[in-house]
Amino acid sequence: MTDTSTAEAAGPSRTPGARDDALDPLSDAGLLRAHLDGDPQSFNELIRRHRTLLRIVALRVLENHHDADDAVQDGLLRAFRSADTYAGRSSVGAWLRTIIENTARTAARNRQRDQRRVTDISTSRLADTEQVGADPADVVTDRALIAMALAQIPTPWRRTFELIKVNGLSYAETAEVLGVPIGTVRSRINRANAARAQLRAKEREARGNLLDSSASLLY
């Protein structure tokens, strides 16, 4: 007959080799506890472990490097100062991701950019960077052409194009932000470039015909 009183006194059974994160000093929870106990390096190790994923979380919300980096920095500072609020109901990684996402969403709301202004700035920056040393008149014209092209291509292509060409994200980062395979990102960029080139060609042809017509009137 099994001695149940002995089994109960020994506590609940554990899977052989299982580790209790709450007691493991090298686990995320252990590092957070060490931080609360005054260890100056434990929180830095948490940052090292999770920074890449936290940055992706911020990029998905803010869609550019500068704002995402600021949100990660601000969010980690909040986590550093409020580590004692971690209740253990989720993993430390999930807790950090929630803080970063909330920080990024607050930043997005506070940004309050006018969409028209963003488009103007974006197309201006793109034209300037693509035509360093070009005739200023041509650059101004191309700004208008780019704005027209971006307005006419499908939204998924336009958003992908702006994330890479304007906001400076890599193909891999854009795929993470949009939640699509990297092959889809490449395909959208190729289609957006083709549509933009086609519109540019049509516009320049139309301008050439107009100049020819104007010249004929002088003779």
JSON list of C-alpha atoms in Angstrom, two decimals, residues 12-152:
[
{"chain": "A", "resi": 12, "resn": "PRO", "atom": "CA", "xyz": [4.09, 17.63, -6.20]},
{"chain": "A", "resi": 13, "resn": "SER", "atom": "CA", "xyz": [6.10, 15.47, -8.56]},
{"chain": "A", "resi": 14, "resn": "ARG", "atom": "CA", "xyz": [8.37, 17.15, -11.13]},
{"chain": "A", "resi": 15, "resn": "THR", "atom": "CA", "xyz": [9.40, 16.03, -14.56]},
{"chain": "A", "resi": 16, "resn": "PRO", "atom": "CA", "xyz": [13.02, 14.81, -14.38]},
{"chain": "A", "resi": 17, "resn": "GLY", "atom": "CA", "xyz": [15.33, 17.62, -15.54]},
{"chain": "A", "resi": 18, "resn": "ALA", "atom": "CA", "xyz": [12.64, 20.31, -15.38]},
{"chain": "A", "resi": 19, "resn": "ARG", "atom": "CA", "xyz": [13.86, 23.66, -14.08]},
{"chain": "A", "resi": 20, "resn": "ASP", "atom": "CA", "xyz": [11.96, 26.24, -12.12]},
{"chain": "A", "resi": 21, "resn": "ASP", "atom": "CA", "xyz": [12.57, 29.58, -13.83]},
{"chain": "A", "resi": 22, "resn": "ALA", "atom": "CA", "xyz": [11.73, 31.37, -10.63]},
{"chain": "A", "resi": 23, "resn": "LEU", "atom": "CA", "xyz": [14.77, 29.75, -9.00]},
{"chain": "A", "resi": 24, "resn": "ASP", "atom": "CA", "xyz": [17.14, 29.70, -11.99]},
{"chain": "A", "resi": 25, "resn": "PRO", "atom": "CA", "xyz": [19.49, 32.72, -11.72]},
{"chain": "A", "resi": 26, "resn": "LEU", "atom": "CA", "xyz": [20.23, 32.53, -15.47]},
{"chain": "A", "resi": 27, "resn": "SER", "atom": "CA", "xyz": [16.58, 32.63, -16.57]},
{"chain": "A", "resi": 28, "resn": "ASP", "atom": "CA", "xyz": [14.89, 35.88, -17.58]},
{"chain": "A", "resi": 29, "resn": "ALA", "atom": "CA", "xyz": [12.93, 35.87, -14.33]},
{"chain": "A", "resi": 30, "resn": "GLY", "atom": "CA", "xyz": [16.11, 35.21, -12.39]},
{"chain": "A", "resi": 31, "resn": "LEU", "atom": "CA", "xyz": [17.85, 38.12, -14.10]},
{"chain": "A", "resi": 32, "resn": "LEU", "atom": "CA", "xyz": [14.92, 40.42, -13.36]},
{"chain": "A", "resi": 33, "resn": "ARG", "atom": "CA", "xyz": [15.03, 39.39, -9.73]},
{"chain": "A", "resi": 34, "resn": "ALA", "atom": "CA", "xyz": [18.78, 40.02, -9.62]},
{"chain": "A", "resi": 35, "resn": "HIS", "atom": "CA", "xyz": [18.15, 43.49, -11.07]},
{"chain": "A", "resi": 36, "resn": "LEU", "atom": "CA", "xyz": [15.68, 44.19, -8.25]},
{"chain": "A", "resi": 37, "resn": "ASP", "atom": "CA", "xyz": [18.29, 42.97, -5.79]},
{"chain": "A", "resi": 38, "resn": "GLY", "atom": "CA", "xyz": [20.76, 45.53, -7.10]},
{"chain": "A", "resi": 39, "resn": "ASP", "atom": "CA", "xyz": [22.82, 43.60, -9.67]},
{"chain": "A", "resi": 40, "resn": "PRO", "atom": "CA", "xyz": [23.97, 46.29, -12.17]},
{"chain": "A", "resi": 41, "resn": "GLN", "atom": "CA", "xyz": [24.46, 43.88, -15.09]},
{"chain": "A", "resi": 42, "resn": "SER", "atom": "CA", "xyz": [21.38, 41.66, -15.03]},
{"chain": "A", "resi": 43, "resn": "PHE", "atom": "CA", "xyz": [19.07, 44.07, -16.83]},
{"chain": "A", "resi": 44, "resn": "ASN", "atom": "CA", "xyz": [21.70, 44.65, -19.52]},
{"chain": "A", "resi": 45, "resn": "GLU", "atom": "CA", "xyz": [21.69, 40.91, -20.16]},
{"chain": "A", "resi": 46, "resn": "LEU", "atom": "CA", "xyz": [17.89, 40.96, -20.52]},
{"chain": "A", "resi": 47, "resn": "ILE", "atom": "CA", "xyz": [18.22, 43.75, -23.08]},
{"chain": "A", "resi": 48, "resn": "ARG", "atom": "CA", "xyz": [20.86, 41.77, -24.99]},
{"chain": "A", "resi": 49, "resn": "ARG", "atom": "CA", "xyz": [18.59, 38.73, -25.15]},
{"chain": "A", "resi": 50, "resn": "HIS", "atom": "CA", "xyz": [15.45, 40.53, -26.28]},
{"chain": "A", "resi": 51, "resn": "ARG", "atom": "CA", "xyz": [16.48, 43.73, -28.12]},
{"chain": "A", "resi": 52, "resn": "THR", "atom": "CA", "xyz": [16.13, 42.33, -31.65]},
{"chain": "A", "resi": 53, "resn": "LEU", "atom": "CA", "xyz": [12.58, 41.12, -31.12]},
{"chain": "A", "resi": 54, "resn": "LEU", "atom": "CA", "xyz": [11.62, 44.27, -29.21]},
{"chain": "A", "resi": 55, "resn": "ARG", "atom": "CA", "xyz": [12.84, 46.39, -32.11]},
{"chain": "A", "resi": 56, "resn": "ILE", "atom": "CA", "xyz": [10.70, 44.40, -34.53]},
{"chain": "A", "resi": 57, "resn": "VAL", "atom": "CA", "xyz": [7.67, 45.00, -32.28]},
{"chain": "A", "resi": 58, "resn": "ALA", "atom": "CA", "xyz": [8.32, 48.76, -32.40]},
{"chain": "A", "resi": 59, "resn": "LEU", "atom": "CA", "xyz": [8.95, 48.73, -36.16]},
{"chain": "A", "resi": 60, "resn": "ARG", "atom": "CA", "xyz": [5.61, 47.06, -36.79]},
{"chain": "A", "resi": 61, "resn": "VAL", "atom": "CA", "xyz": [3.87, 49.98, -35.10]},
{"chain": "A", "resi": 62, "resn": "LEU", "atom": "CA", "xyz": [6.03, 52.95, -36.16]},
{"chain": "A", "resi": 63, "resn": "GLU", "atom": "CA", "xyz": [7.48, 51.74, -39.49]},
{"chain": "A", "resi": 64, "resn": "ASN", "atom": "CA", "xyz": [10.76, 53.66, -39.36]},
{"chain": "A", "resi": 65, "resn": "HIS", "atom": "CA", "xyz": [14.09, 53.13, -37.66]},
{"chain": "A", "resi": 66, "resn": "HIS", "atom": "CA", "xyz": [14.37, 56.41, -35.79]},
{"chain": "A", "resi": 67, "resn": "ASP", "atom": "CA", "xyz": [10.97, 56.30, -34.10]},
{"chain": "A", "resi": 68, "resn": "ALA", "atom": "CA", "xyz": [11.25, 52.57, -33.40]},
{"chain": "A", "resi": 69, "resn": "ASP", "atom": "CA", "xyz": [14.65, 52.97, -31.75]},
{"chain": "A", "resi": 70, "resn": "ASP", "atom": "CA", "xyz": [13.31, 55.82, -29.60]},
{"chain": "A", "resi": 71, "resn": "ALA", "atom": "CA", "xyz": [10.32, 53.70, -28.56]},
{"chain": "A", "resi": 72, "resn": "VAL", "atom": "CA", "xyz": [12.54, 50.76, -27.61]},
{"chain": "A", "resi": 73, "resn": "GLN", "atom": "CA", "xyz": [14.81, 53.04, -25.59]},
{"chain": "A", "resi": 74, "resn": "ASP", "atom": "CA", "xyz": [11.88, 54.69, -23.80]},
{"chain": "A", "resi": 75, "resn": "GLY", "atom": "CA", "xyz": [10.13, 51.37, -23.21]},
{"chain": "A", "resi": 76, "resn": "LEU", "atom": "CA", "xyz": [13.23, 49.71, -21.77]},
{"chain": "A", "resi": 77, "resn": "LEU", "atom": "CA", "xyz": [13.73, 52.66, -19.45]},
{"chain": "A", "resi": 78, "resn": "ARG", "atom": "CA", "xyz": [10.16, 52.22, -18.22]},
{"chain": "A", "resi": 79, "resn": "ALA", "atom": "CA", "xyz": [10.74, 48.50, -17.72]},
{"chain": "A", "resi": 80, "resn": "PHE", "atom": "CA", "xyz": [13.98, 49.21, -15.84]},
{"chain": "A", "resi": 81, "resn": "ARG", "atom": "CA", "xyz": [12.21, 51.59, -13.47]},
{"chain": "A", "resi": 82, "resn": "SER", "atom": "CA", "xyz": [9.09, 49.49, -13.00]},
{"chain": "A", "resi": 83, "resn": "ALA", "atom": "CA", "xyz": [10.59, 46.00, -12.80]},
{"chain": "A", "resi": 84, "resn": "ASP", "atom": "CA", "xyz": [8.88, 45.52, -9.45]},
{"chain": "A", "resi": 85, "resn": "THR", "atom": "CA", "xyz": [5.50, 45.56, -11.23]},
{"chain": "A", "resi": 86, "resn": "TYR", "atom": "CA", "xyz": [6.28, 42.30, -13.06]},
{"chain": "A", "resi": 87, "resn": "ALA", "atom": "CA", "xyz": [3.77, 39.85, -11.59]},
{"chain": "A", "resi": 88, "resn": "GLY", "atom": "CA", "xyz": [4.98, 36.67, -13.26]},
{"chain": "A", "resi": 89, "resn": "ARG", "atom": "CA", "xyz": [1.69, 35.94, -15.04]},
{"chain": "A", "resi": 90, "resn": "SER", "atom": "CA", "xyz": [3.54, 35.87, -18.38]},
{"chain": "A", "resi": 91, "resn": "SER", "atom": "CA", "xyz": [7.15, 35.43, -19.42]},
{"chain": "A", "resi": 92, "resn": "VAL", "atom": "CA", "xyz": [9.55, 38.31, -18.92]},
{"chain": "A", "resi": 93, "resn": "GLY", "atom": "CA", "xyz": [9.93, 38.50, -22.70]},
{"chain": "A", "resi": 94, "resn": "ALA", "atom": "CA", "xyz": [6.17, 38.90, -23.18]},
{"chain": "A", "resi": 95, "resn": "TRP", "atom": "CA", "xyz": [6.11, 41.53, -20.43]},
{"chain": "A", "resi": 96, "resn": "LEU", "atom": "CA", "xyz": [8.85, 43.51, -22.19]},
{"chain": "A", "resi": 97, "resn": "ARG", "atom": "CA", "xyz": [7.13, 43.20, -25.57]},
{"chain": "A", "resi": 98, "resn": "THR", "atom": "CA", "xyz": [3.91, 44.57, -24.10]},
{"chain": "A", "resi": 99, "resn": "ILE", "atom": "CA", "xyz": [5.73, 47.57, -22.67]},
{"chain": "A", "resi": 100, "resn": "ILE", "atom": "CA", "xyz": [7.48, 48.29, -25.97]},
{"chain": "A", "resi": 101, "resn": "GLU", "atom": "CA", "xyz": [4.29, 47.91, -28.00]},
{"chain": "A", "resi": 102, "resn": "ASN", "atom": "CA", "xyz": [2.38, 50.25, -25.69]},
{"chain": "A", "resi": 103, "resn": "THR", "atom": "CA", "xyz": [5.21, 52.78, -25.82]},
{"chain": "A", "resi": 104, "resn": "ALA", "atom": "CA", "xyz": [5.30, 52.60, -29.62]},
{"chain": "A", "resi": 105, "resn": "ARG", "atom": "CA", "xyz": [1.54, 53.04, -29.91]},
{"chain": "A", "resi": 106, "resn": "THR", "atom": "CA", "xyz": [1.67, 56.08, -27.64]},
{"chain": "A", "resi": 107, "resn": "ALA", "atom": "CA", "xyz": [4.46, 57.51, -29.82]},
{"chain": "A", "resi": 108, "resn": "ALA", "atom": "CA", "xyz": [2.39, 56.86, -32.94]},
{"chain": "A", "resi": 109, "resn": "ARG", "atom": "CA", "xyz": [-0.59, 58.71, -31.47]},
{"chain": "A", "resi": 110, "resn": "ASN", "atom": "CA", "xyz": [1.54, 61.63, -30.32]},
{"chain": "A", "resi": 111, "resn": "ARG", "atom": "CA", "xyz": [3.25, 61.92, -33.68]},
{"chain": "A", "resi": 112, "resn": "GLN", "atom": "CA", "xyz": [0.05, 63.23, -35.28]},
{"chain": "A", "resi": 113, "resn": "ARG", "atom": "CA", "xyz": [1.58, 63.74, -38.69]},
{"chain": "A", "resi": 114, "resn": "ASP", "atom": "CA", "xyz": [-0.52, 65.01, -41.51]},
{"chain": "A", "resi": 115, "resn": "GLN", "atom": "CA", "xyz": [-0.56, 62.29, -44.19]},
{"chain": "A", "resi": 116, "resn": "ARG", "atom": "CA", "xyz": [-0.29, 64.80, -46.99]},
{"chain": "A", "resi": 117, "resn": "ARG", "atom": "CA", "xyz": [2.80, 66.36, -45.46]},
{"chain": "A", "resi": 118, "resn": "VAL", "atom": "CA", "xyz": [4.39, 62.95, -44.98]},
{"chain": "A", "resi": 119, "resn": "THR", "atom": "CA", "xyz": [3.83, 62.11, -48.64]},
{"chain": "A", "resi": 120, "resn": "ASP", "atom": "CA", "xyz": [5.32, 65.42, -49.77]},
{"chain": "A", "resi": 121, "resn": "ILE", "atom": "CA", "xyz": [8.40, 64.99, -47.58]},
{"chain": "A", "resi": 122, "resn": "SER", "atom": "CA", "xyz": [8.78, 61.35, -48.57]},
{"chain": "A", "resi": 123, "resn": "THR", "atom": "CA", "xyz": [8.65, 61.91, -52.30]},
{"chain": "A", "resi": 124, "resn": "SER", "atom": "CA", "xyz": [10.93, 64.94, -52.03]},
{"chain": "A", "resi": 125, "resn": "ARG", "atom": "CA", "xyz": [13.54, 62.96, -50.09]},
{"chain": "A", "resi": 126, "resn": "LEU", "atom": "CA", "xyz": [13.31, 60.04, -52.51]},
{"chain": "A", "resi": 127, "resn": "ALA", "atom": "CA", "xyz": [13.75, 62.21, -55.59]},
{"chain": "A", "resi": 128, "resn": "ASP", "atom": "CA", "xyz": [16.69, 64.06, -54.07]},
{"chain": "A", "resi": 129, "resn": "THR", "atom": "CA", "xyz": [18.54, 60.90, -53.03]},
{"chain": "A", "resi": 130, "resn": "GLU", "atom": "CA", "xyz": [17.98, 59.23, -56.37]},
{"chain": "A", "resi": 131, "resn": "GLN", "atom": "CA", "xyz": [19.28, 62.19, -58.38]},
{"chain": "A", "resi": 132, "resn": "VAL", "atom": "CA", "xyz": [22.29, 63.62, -56.61]},
{"chain": "A", "resi": 133, "resn": "GLY", "atom": "CA", "xyz": [23.90, 66.12, -58.96]},
{"chain": "A", "resi": 134, "resn": "ALA", "atom": "CA", "xyz": [20.89, 66.24, -61.30]},
{"chain": "A", "resi": 135, "resn": "ASP", "atom": "CA", "xyz": [19.45, 69.44, -62.74]},
{"chain": "A", "resi": 136, "resn": "PRO", "atom": "CA", "xyz": [17.25, 71.08, -60.03]},
{"chain": "A", "resi": 137, "resn": "ALA", "atom": "CA", "xyz": [14.39, 71.49, -62.49]},
{"chain": "A", "resi": 138, "resn": "ASP", "atom": "CA", "xyz": [14.46, 67.76, -63.25]},
{"chain": "A", "resi": 139, "resn": "VAL", "atom": "CA", "xyz": [14.48, 66.93, -59.55]},
{"chain": "A", "resi": 140, "resn": "VAL", "atom": "CA", "xyz": [11.39, 69.08, -58.95]},
{"chain": "A", "resi": 141, "resn": "THR", "atom": "CA", "xyz": [9.64, 67.43, -61.87]},
{"chain": "A", "resi": 142, "resn": "ASP", "atom": "CA", "xyz": [10.53, 63.96, -60.63]},
{"chain": "A", "resi": 143, "resn": "ARG", "atom": "CA", "xyz": [9.17, 64.79, -57.19]},
{"chain": "A", "resi": 144, "resn": "ALA", "atom": "CA", "xyz": [5.80, 65.40, -58.80]},
{"chain": "A", "resi": 145, "resn": "LEU", "atom": "CA", "xyz": [6.07, 62.25, -60.91]},
{"chain": "A", "resi": 146, "resn": "ILE", "atom": "CA", "xyz": [6.93, 60.12, -57.89]},
{"chain": "A", "resi": 147, "resn": "ALA", "atom": "CA", "xyz": [4.00, 61.55, -55.95]},
{"chain": "A", "resi": 148, "resn": "MET", "atom": "CA", "xyz": [1.69, 60.76, -58.88]},
{"chain": "A", "resi": 149, "resn": "ALA", "atom": "CA", "xyz": [3.07, 57.25, -59.22]},
{"chain": "A", "resi": 150, "resn": "LEU", "atom": "CA", "xyz": [2.74, 56.47, -55.52]},
{"chain": "A", "resi": 151, "resn": "ALA", "atom": "CA", "xyz": [-0.84, 57.72, -55.54]},
{"chain": "A", "resi": 152, "resn": "GLN", "atom": "CA", "xyz": [-1.77, 55.42, -58.42]}
]
